[in-house]
Structures are given as structure tokens and as C-alpha cells.
mmCIF file of C-alpha atoms in Angstrom:
data_model
loop_
_atom_site.group_PDB
_atom_site.id
_atom_site.type_symbol
_atom_site.label_atom_id
_atom_site.label_comp_id
_atom_site.label_asym_id
_atom_site.label_seq_id
_atom_site.Cartn_x
_atom_site.Cartn_y
_atom_site.Cartn_z
ATOM 1 C CA MET M 30 36.950 -2.000 36.417
ATOM 2 C CA THR M 31 34.077 -4.042 34.980
ATOM 3 C CA GLU M 32 32.804 -7.209 36.583
ATOM 4 C CA SER M 33 34.117 -9.391 33.755
ATOM 5 C CA SER M 34 37.591 -7.846 33.746
ATOM 6 C CA SER M 35 37.944 -8.412 37.507
ATOM 7 C CA GLU M 36 37.742 -12.186 37.000
ATOM 8 C CA PRO M 37 40.598 -14.365 35.735
ATOM 9 C CA GLY M 38 40.459 -14.090 31.949
ATOM 10 C CA GLY M 39 37.925 -11.276 32.158
ATOM 11 C CA ALA M 40 40.050 -8.907 30.064
ATOM 12 C CA LEU M 41 40.157 -11.516 27.296
ATOM 13 C CA ALA M 42 36.405 -12.053 27.528
ATOM 14 C CA ALA M 43 35.729 -8.365 26.931
ATOM 15 C CA ARG M 44 37.443 -8.354 23.515
ATOM 16 C CA SER M 45 36.179 -10.176 20.443
ATOM 17 C CA TRP M 46 39.615 -11.544 19.529
ATOM 18 C CA GLY M 47 40.360 -12.397 23.159
ATOM 19 C CA ARG M 48 37.242 -14.497 23.624
ATOM 20 C CA PRO M 49 38.494 -17.602 21.766
ATOM 21 C CA LEU M 50 41.186 -17.914 24.439
ATOM 22 C CA GLY M 51 39.015 -16.461 27.185
ATOM 23 C CA VAL M 52 36.373 -19.163 26.762
ATOM 24 C CA LEU M 53 39.019 -21.786 27.586
ATOM 25 C CA VAL M 54 40.272 -20.103 30.757
ATOM 26 C CA SER M 55 37.255 -18.103 31.950
ATOM 27 C CA PRO M 56 34.170 -19.478 30.179
ATOM 28 C CA ARG M 57 31.444 -17.855 32.293
ATOM 29 C CA ALA M 58 32.914 -14.359 31.951
ATOM 30 C CA THR M 59 33.308 -14.931 28.217
ATOM 31 C CA PHE M 60 29.713 -16.054 27.731
ATOM 32 C CA GLU M 61 28.455 -13.146 29.842
ATOM 33 C CA SER M 62 30.343 -10.826 27.502
ATOM 34 C CA ILE M 63 28.895 -12.640 24.478
ATOM 35 C CA ALA M 64 25.394 -12.205 25.884
ATOM 36 C CA ARG M 65 25.947 -8.436 25.924
ATOM 37 C CA ARG M 66 27.798 -8.159 22.591
ATOM 38 C CA PRO M 67 27.938 -11.335 20.504
ATOM 39 C CA SER M 68 30.817 -12.069 18.134
ATOM 40 C CA TRP M 69 31.318 -15.195 16.036
ATOM 41 C CA LEU M 70 33.938 -14.430 13.353
ATOM 42 C CA PRO M 71 37.138 -14.817 15.470
ATOM 43 C CA PRO M 72 36.472 -18.403 16.620
ATOM 44 C CA LEU M 73 35.291 -19.382 13.144
ATOM 45 C CA LEU M 74 38.467 -18.102 11.493
ATOM 46 C CA ILE M 75 40.775 -19.638 14.118
ATOM 47 C CA LEU M 76 39.058 -23.022 13.930
ATOM 48 C CA LEU M 77 38.976 -22.956 10.122
ATOM 49 C CA VAL M 78 42.650 -22.020 9.698
ATOM 50 C CA LEU M 79 43.866 -24.673 12.153
ATOM 51 C CA PHE M 80 41.563 -27.297 10.627
ATOM 52 C CA VAL M 81 42.795 -26.558 7.096
ATOM 53 C CA VAL M 82 46.465 -26.510 8.139
ATOM 54 C CA ALA M 83 46.113 -29.885 9.875
ATOM 55 C CA GLN M 84 44.228 -31.314 6.898
ATOM 56 C CA VAL M 85 46.771 -30.118 4.334
ATOM 57 C CA LEU M 86 49.657 -31.544 6.355
ATOM 58 C CA ALA M 87 47.852 -34.860 6.848
ATOM 59 C CA MET M 88 46.901 -35.235 3.172
ATOM 60 C CA GLN M 89 50.562 -35.002 2.214
ATOM 61 C CA LYS M 90 51.203 -38.197 4.183
ATOM 62 C CA ILE M 91 48.118 -40.187 3.123
ATOM 63 C CA ASP M 92 48.206 -42.585 0.182
ATOM 64 C CA MET M 93 44.975 -41.268 -1.324
ATOM 65 C CA GLU M 94 44.794 -43.822 -4.126
ATOM 66 C CA ALA M 95 45.106 -46.710 -1.674
ATOM 67 C CA ALA M 96 42.451 -45.148 0.569
ATOM 68 C CA ILE M 97 39.992 -44.736 -2.308
ATOM 69 C CA ARG M 98 40.666 -48.241 -3.597
ATOM 70 C CA ASP M 99 40.066 -49.666 -0.110
ATOM 71 C CA ALA M 100 36.808 -47.726 0.266
ATOM 72 C CA MET M 101 35.544 -48.962 -3.117
ATOM 73 C CA GLU M 102 36.371 -52.551 -2.218
ATOM 74 C CA ARG M 103 34.527 -52.278 1.105
ATOM 75 C CA GLN M 104 31.450 -51.052 -0.769
ATOM 76 C CA ASN M 105 31.790 -53.872 -3.331
ATOM 77 C CA GLN M 106 32.348 -51.409 -6.184
ATOM 78 C CA PRO M 107 34.429 -52.358 -9.222
ATOM 79 C CA VAL M 108 37.922 -50.905 -8.901
ATOM 80 C CA ASP M 109 39.332 -49.194 -11.974
ATOM 81 C CA ASP M 110 42.898 -47.903 -11.638
ATOM 82 C CA ALA M 111 42.291 -44.941 -13.941
ATOM 83 C CA GLN M 112 39.174 -43.952 -12.014
ATOM 84 C CA VAL M 113 40.995 -44.322 -8.702
ATOM 85 C CA ALA M 114 43.816 -42.066 -9.915
ATOM 86 C CA GLN M 115 41.310 -39.486 -11.150
ATOM 87 C CA LEU M 116 39.399 -39.509 -7.867
ATOM 88 C CA ALA M 117 42.629 -39.193 -5.861
ATOM 89 C CA GLU M 118 43.714 -36.196 -7.923
ATOM 90 C CA MET M 119 40.298 -34.591 -7.528
ATOM 91 C CA GLN M 120 40.307 -35.199 -3.782
ATOM 92 C CA SER M 121 43.703 -33.562 -3.463
ATOM 93 C CA LYS M 122 42.625 -30.509 -5.445
ATOM 94 C CA VAL M 123 39.113 -29.857 -4.164
ATOM 95 C CA GLY M 124 39.056 -31.553 -0.753
ATOM 96 C CA VAL M 125 40.458 -28.602 1.179
ATOM 97 C CA ALA M 126 38.441 -26.078 -0.846
ATOM 98 C CA CYS M 127 35.214 -27.941 -0.111
ATOM 99 C CA ASN M 128 35.954 -28.037 3.601
ATOM 100 C CA VAL M 129 36.605 -24.290 3.619
ATOM 101 C CA VAL M 130 32.953 -23.946 2.576
ATOM 102 C CA LEU M 131 31.502 -26.869 4.511
ATOM 103 C CA PHE M 132 33.080 -26.004 7.850
ATOM 104 C CA PRO M 133 31.373 -22.578 8.248
ATOM 105 C CA ALA M 134 28.147 -23.978 6.794
ATOM 106 C CA GLY M 135 28.212 -26.850 9.282
ATOM 107 C CA MET M 136 28.824 -24.510 12.206
ATOM 108 C CA ALA M 137 25.947 -22.295 11.086
ATOM 109 C CA LEU M 138 23.652 -25.318 10.760
ATOM 110 C CA VAL M 139 24.500 -26.556 14.243
ATOM 111 C CA ALA M 140 23.973 -23.058 15.631
ATOM 112 C CA ALA M 141 20.576 -22.896 13.897
ATOM 113 C CA ILE M 142 19.574 -26.229 15.458
ATOM 114 C CA PHE M 143 20.614 -25.037 18.905
ATOM 115 C CA TRP M 144 18.814 -21.744 18.301
ATOM 116 C CA GLY M 145 15.558 -23.521 17.506
ATOM 117 C CA LEU M 146 15.806 -26.028 20.362
ATOM 118 C CA ALA M 147 16.765 -23.355 22.895
ATOM 119 C CA ASN M 148 13.760 -21.223 22.006
ATOM 120 C CA VAL M 149 11.434 -24.230 22.091
ATOM 121 C CA ALA M 150 12.782 -24.980 25.581
ATOM 122 C CA GLY M 151 11.901 -21.454 26.711
ATOM 123 C CA GLY M 152 15.241 -19.752 26.171
ATOM 124 C CA GLU M 153 15.793 -16.216 24.966
ATOM 125 C CA ILE M 154 18.384 -16.209 22.215
ATOM 126 C CA GLY M 155 18.706 -15.070 18.612
ATOM 127 C CA PHE M 156 20.624 -16.792 15.847
ATOM 128 C CA LYS M 157 23.666 -14.496 16.115
ATOM 129 C CA ARG M 158 24.099 -15.258 19.822
ATOM 130 C CA SER M 159 23.552 -18.964 19.187
ATOM 131 C CA LEU M 160 26.267 -18.844 16.513
ATOM 132 C CA ALA M 161 28.584 -17.001 18.912
ATOM 133 C CA VAL M 162 28.014 -19.578 21.668
ATOM 134 C CA THR M 163 28.521 -22.479 19.253
ATOM 135 C CA GLY M 164 31.705 -21.077 17.741
ATOM 136 C CA HIS M 165 33.337 -20.293 21.082
ATOM 137 C CA ALA M 166 32.257 -23.617 22.598
ATOM 138 C CA LEU M 167 34.082 -25.402 19.767
ATOM 139 C CA MET M 168 37.408 -23.807 20.692
ATOM 140 C CA PRO M 169 38.656 -27.008 22.398
ATOM 141 C CA ASN M 170 38.896 -28.307 18.824
ATOM 142 C CA ALA M 171 41.467 -25.590 18.172
ATOM 143 C CA VAL M 172 43.524 -26.990 21.042
ATOM 144 C CA SER M 173 43.103 -30.453 19.540
ATOM 145 C CA SER M 174 44.280 -29.215 16.122
ATOM 146 C CA LEU M 175 47.326 -27.519 17.630
ATOM 147 C CA LEU M 176 48.283 -30.741 19.396
ATOM 148 C CA THR M 177 47.611 -32.813 16.272
ATOM 149 C CA ILE M 178 49.946 -30.833 14.001
ATOM 150 C CA PRO M 179 53.192 -32.047 15.653
ATOM 151 C CA VAL M 180 51.779 -35.598 15.621
ATOM 152 C CA ILE M 181 51.264 -35.309 11.858
ATOM 153 C CA LEU M 182 54.736 -33.861 11.324
ATOM 154 C CA GLY M 183 56.263 -36.710 13.305
ATOM 155 C CA ARG M 184 54.816 -39.463 11.086
ATOM 156 C CA ARG M 185 56.136 -40.675 7.769
ATOM 157 C CA GLU M 186 52.694 -41.826 6.617
ATOM 158 C CA ILE M 187 49.159 -41.618 7.958
ATOM 159 C CA ASP M 188 46.351 -44.145 7.766
ATOM 160 C CA PRO M 189 43.236 -42.369 6.385
ATOM 161 C CA ILE M 190 40.833 -44.118 8.746
ATOM 162 C CA ALA M 191 42.971 -43.194 11.736
ATOM 163 C CA ALA M 192 42.985 -39.613 10.465
ATOM 164 C CA GLN M 193 39.188 -39.587 10.307
ATOM 165 C CA HIS M 194 38.879 -40.902 13.856
ATOM 166 C CA GLY M 195 41.515 -38.520 15.196
ATOM 167 C CA LEU M 196 45.285 -38.870 15.377
ATOM 168 C CA LEU M 197 45.464 -37.832 19.022
ATOM 169 C CA ALA M 198 44.943 -40.609 21.562
ATOM 170 C CA SER M 199 42.281 -38.480 23.247
ATOM 171 C CA HIS M 200 39.276 -40.671 22.407
ATOM 172 C CA LEU M 201 38.131 -44.160 23.313
ATOM 173 C CA GLY M 202 38.643 -45.283 19.719
ATOM 174 C CA ALA M 203 42.366 -45.320 20.438
ATOM 175 C CA LEU M 204 41.693 -48.266 22.768
ATOM 176 C CA ALA M 205 39.655 -50.254 20.239
ATOM 177 C CA PRO M 206 41.264 -53.411 18.809
ATOM 178 C CA GLU M 207 42.448 -53.224 15.203
ATOM 179 C CA ASP M 208 39.796 -55.729 14.070
ATOM 180 C CA ALA M 209 36.916 -53.820 15.666
ATOM 181 C CA PRO M 210 33.982 -53.168 13.287
ATOM 182 C CA ALA M 211 34.026 -49.736 11.653
ATOM 183 C CA TRP M 212 30.849 -48.649 13.450
ATOM 184 C CA VAL M 213 32.318 -49.559 16.848
ATOM 185 C CA ALA M 214 35.478 -47.582 16.116
ATOM 186 C CA ALA M 215 33.380 -44.631 14.911
ATOM 187 C CA LEU M 216 31.257 -44.759 18.078
ATOM 188 C CA LEU M 217 34.248 -44.878 20.405
ATOM 189 C CA ALA M 218 36.018 -42.117 18.471
ATOM 190 C CA ARG M 219 33.148 -39.738 19.231
ATOM 191 C CA VAL M 220 33.795 -40.076 22.989
ATOM 192 C CA ASP M 221 36.685 -37.657 22.961
ATOM 193 C CA LEU M 222 38.199 -35.453 25.665
ATOM 194 C CA PHE M 223 37.943 -32.323 23.508
ATOM 195 C CA SER M 224 34.377 -33.129 22.449
ATOM 196 C CA LEU M 225 33.322 -33.517 26.086
ATOM 197 C CA TRP M 226 35.016 -30.198 26.868
ATOM 198 C CA SER M 227 33.011 -28.567 24.061
ATOM 199 C CA LEU M 228 29.781 -30.130 25.332
ATOM 200 C CA ALA M 229 30.377 -28.632 28.764
ATOM 201 C CA LEU M 230 31.045 -25.218 27.211
ATOM 202 C CA LEU M 231 27.926 -25.457 25.043
ATOM 203 C CA ALA M 232 25.737 -26.232 28.049
ATOM 204 C CA LEU M 233 27.241 -23.377 30.064
ATOM 205 C CA GLY M 234 26.933 -21.014 27.101
ATOM 206 C CA PHE M 235 23.232 -21.645 26.658
ATOM 207 C CA VAL M 236 22.635 -21.320 30.391
ATOM 208 C CA VAL M 237 24.336 -17.920 30.442
ATOM 209 C CA VAL M 238 23.349 -16.499 27.050
ATOM 210 C CA ALA M 239 19.945 -18.117 26.408
ATOM 211 C CA ARG M 240 18.968 -18.124 30.109
ATOM 212 C CA LEU M 241 18.052 -21.790 30.004
ATOM 213 C CA SER M 242 17.998 -23.941 33.093
ATOM 214 C CA LYS M 243 20.978 -26.251 33.524
ATOM 215 C CA GLY M 244 18.787 -29.288 32.879
ATOM 216 C CA ALA M 245 17.344 -27.867 29.656
ATOM 217 C CA ALA M 246 20.754 -26.768 28.361
ATOM 218 C CA ILE M 247 22.362 -30.124 29.112
ATOM 219 C CA GLY M 248 19.411 -31.962 27.567
ATOM 220 C CA ILE M 249 19.572 -29.951 24.332
ATOM 221 C CA VAL M 250 23.327 -30.360 23.995
ATOM 222 C CA LEU M 251 23.195 -34.105 24.651
ATOM 223 C CA LEU M 252 20.302 -34.522 22.191
ATOM 224 C CA VAL M 253 22.275 -32.907 19.364
ATOM 225 C CA TRP M 254 25.454 -34.795 20.301
ATOM 226 C CA LEU M 255 23.700 -38.166 20.384
ATOM 227 C CA PHE M 256 22.084 -37.443 17.027
ATOM 228 C CA TRP M 257 25.537 -36.641 15.619
ATOM 229 C CA ILE M 258 26.962 -39.882 17.040
ATOM 230 C CA GLY M 259 24.074 -41.845 15.527
ATOM 231 C CA LEU M 260 24.684 -40.229 12.142
ATOM 232 C CA MET M 261 28.419 -41.013 12.228
ATOM 233 C CA VAL M 262 27.841 -44.609 13.298
ATOM 234 C CA GLY M 263 25.181 -45.012 10.606
ATOM 235 C CA LEU M 264 27.554 -43.765 7.931
ATOM 236 C CA SER M 265 30.201 -46.216 9.146
ATOM 237 C CA MET M 266 27.735 -49.105 8.984
ATOM 238 C CA MET M 267 26.988 -48.149 5.376
ATOM 239 C CA GLY M 268 30.666 -48.337 4.517
ATOM 240 C CA PHE M 269 31.840 -44.762 4.988
ATOM 241 C CA ALA M 270 34.668 -45.569 7.376
ATOM 242 C CA GLY M 271 35.142 -43.129 10.172
ATOM 243 C CA GLY M 272 31.965 -41.255 9.399
ATOM 244 C CA GLY M 273 33.904 -37.978 9.032
#
């Protein structure tokens, strides 16, 4: 019996398609297995499928024309009903397709950033292992998507801004008053239980796989996270509610 399979979740960690679950129940054994034989496709596909399913279900309950009209008014743009209808139809047709492309591209970009920062900090990791760590560390988002689907199904209609912040009451944005500025809501929405879980997994992953010190791994992860928060808040201040 191998060392990883003797631990709780070790059998999952040893298999590529078991790792997405293994990282949630036995993260160290999973990352040790990734260090020996990296895999990134299973978590990417699981995350992408759940993300798309949740998005498709949510879009069916969002008044897209009202959301676009509201966004144009907030940005002081002239509102034309024909243009709004055209944009709503386009969003419905291409929105999901675009995200199918953007989601993997975004994960690869984040992995590339971590790859560069980890090596600058003295780590030993290639891009493929960085991508594997990043993908598996994002698996708490799969749990979030699974929990969000019944929430979506239980609602007759969904507010688009609430959907951008997150429909689960797992973030501080759920406690913000309704009249809170968009940037405040966007900031609070980033402090999310599942995001914090992913941050912890990212730090552990780079300690195990890249052989970084705990301080360096935590510092790199927090640096990227804070940059992401700043970007989302900045977008909200410019009128892009929710920041994505």
C-alpha cells in the first residue's frame, strides 16, 4: 500500500478523476500525488460543466432586458429599446459560449501568474503543475455551484446583480444593506467562505508541489487575491455592477 493510499482520501488522490474530490477531503495527499504526476483536465471539466449549468439555469430567470437597461442608465448611456432587445438576445445566445472559452483561459492565466511568482520566490514548479494546483484548489467552487443550483431552481426570478455577487449567503455581501454602494457590495462579496477555502488549498498546494515556504506561498496567494479584489472593486466603481 502506498503512503498516499494509506491516508484518508489517499485512494482518491492517486487517481486523476478522484483528485477533484480527494483535494476536498485529503488535500495534502492529493497535492503530493499531483507533484509526482500532475493532472489538470478533470477539475477544469467539472468546474466548467457546473458553472455553465448554473449559469444557464440562472439566465432563464433573469430579465436580461431590464438588467441591460439598468446598466446603461447607471453609465449615463442613452437607452434605446431596440438596442436593448438586440443586446439581450445576443447575451442569451453568446454569453454561455463566451464563458466556455473564457473560463479555461482565465484558469490558465491565473496558473501562469502563480507559476511566475512561485519561481521568483524560489519555488520549483512548471506551468503544468501550477495549472494542476490551481484547478484542484478551485474545487470548492464546484461545491458552491452544486449548492447554488437548488437555490436557482427555487426562485421565480433572479436579480442580475445578486447573481453576480453570488446567490448563496456564503459571503459578507449578503449582509450589506440594499443601498450600499456597488463597490462596497463587490468588496464584501469577494470575502466568501468558498473563496477562503480555495485560498487555503492554493497555499497548501504551492507548499507541497512548488516546495515553497508557508510564508512565501501564503504571500503569493494573498497578493493575487488582493489584486483580484482590487480589480473587481474598480470595475464596480466604473459602473460594472458586481465586477463579475
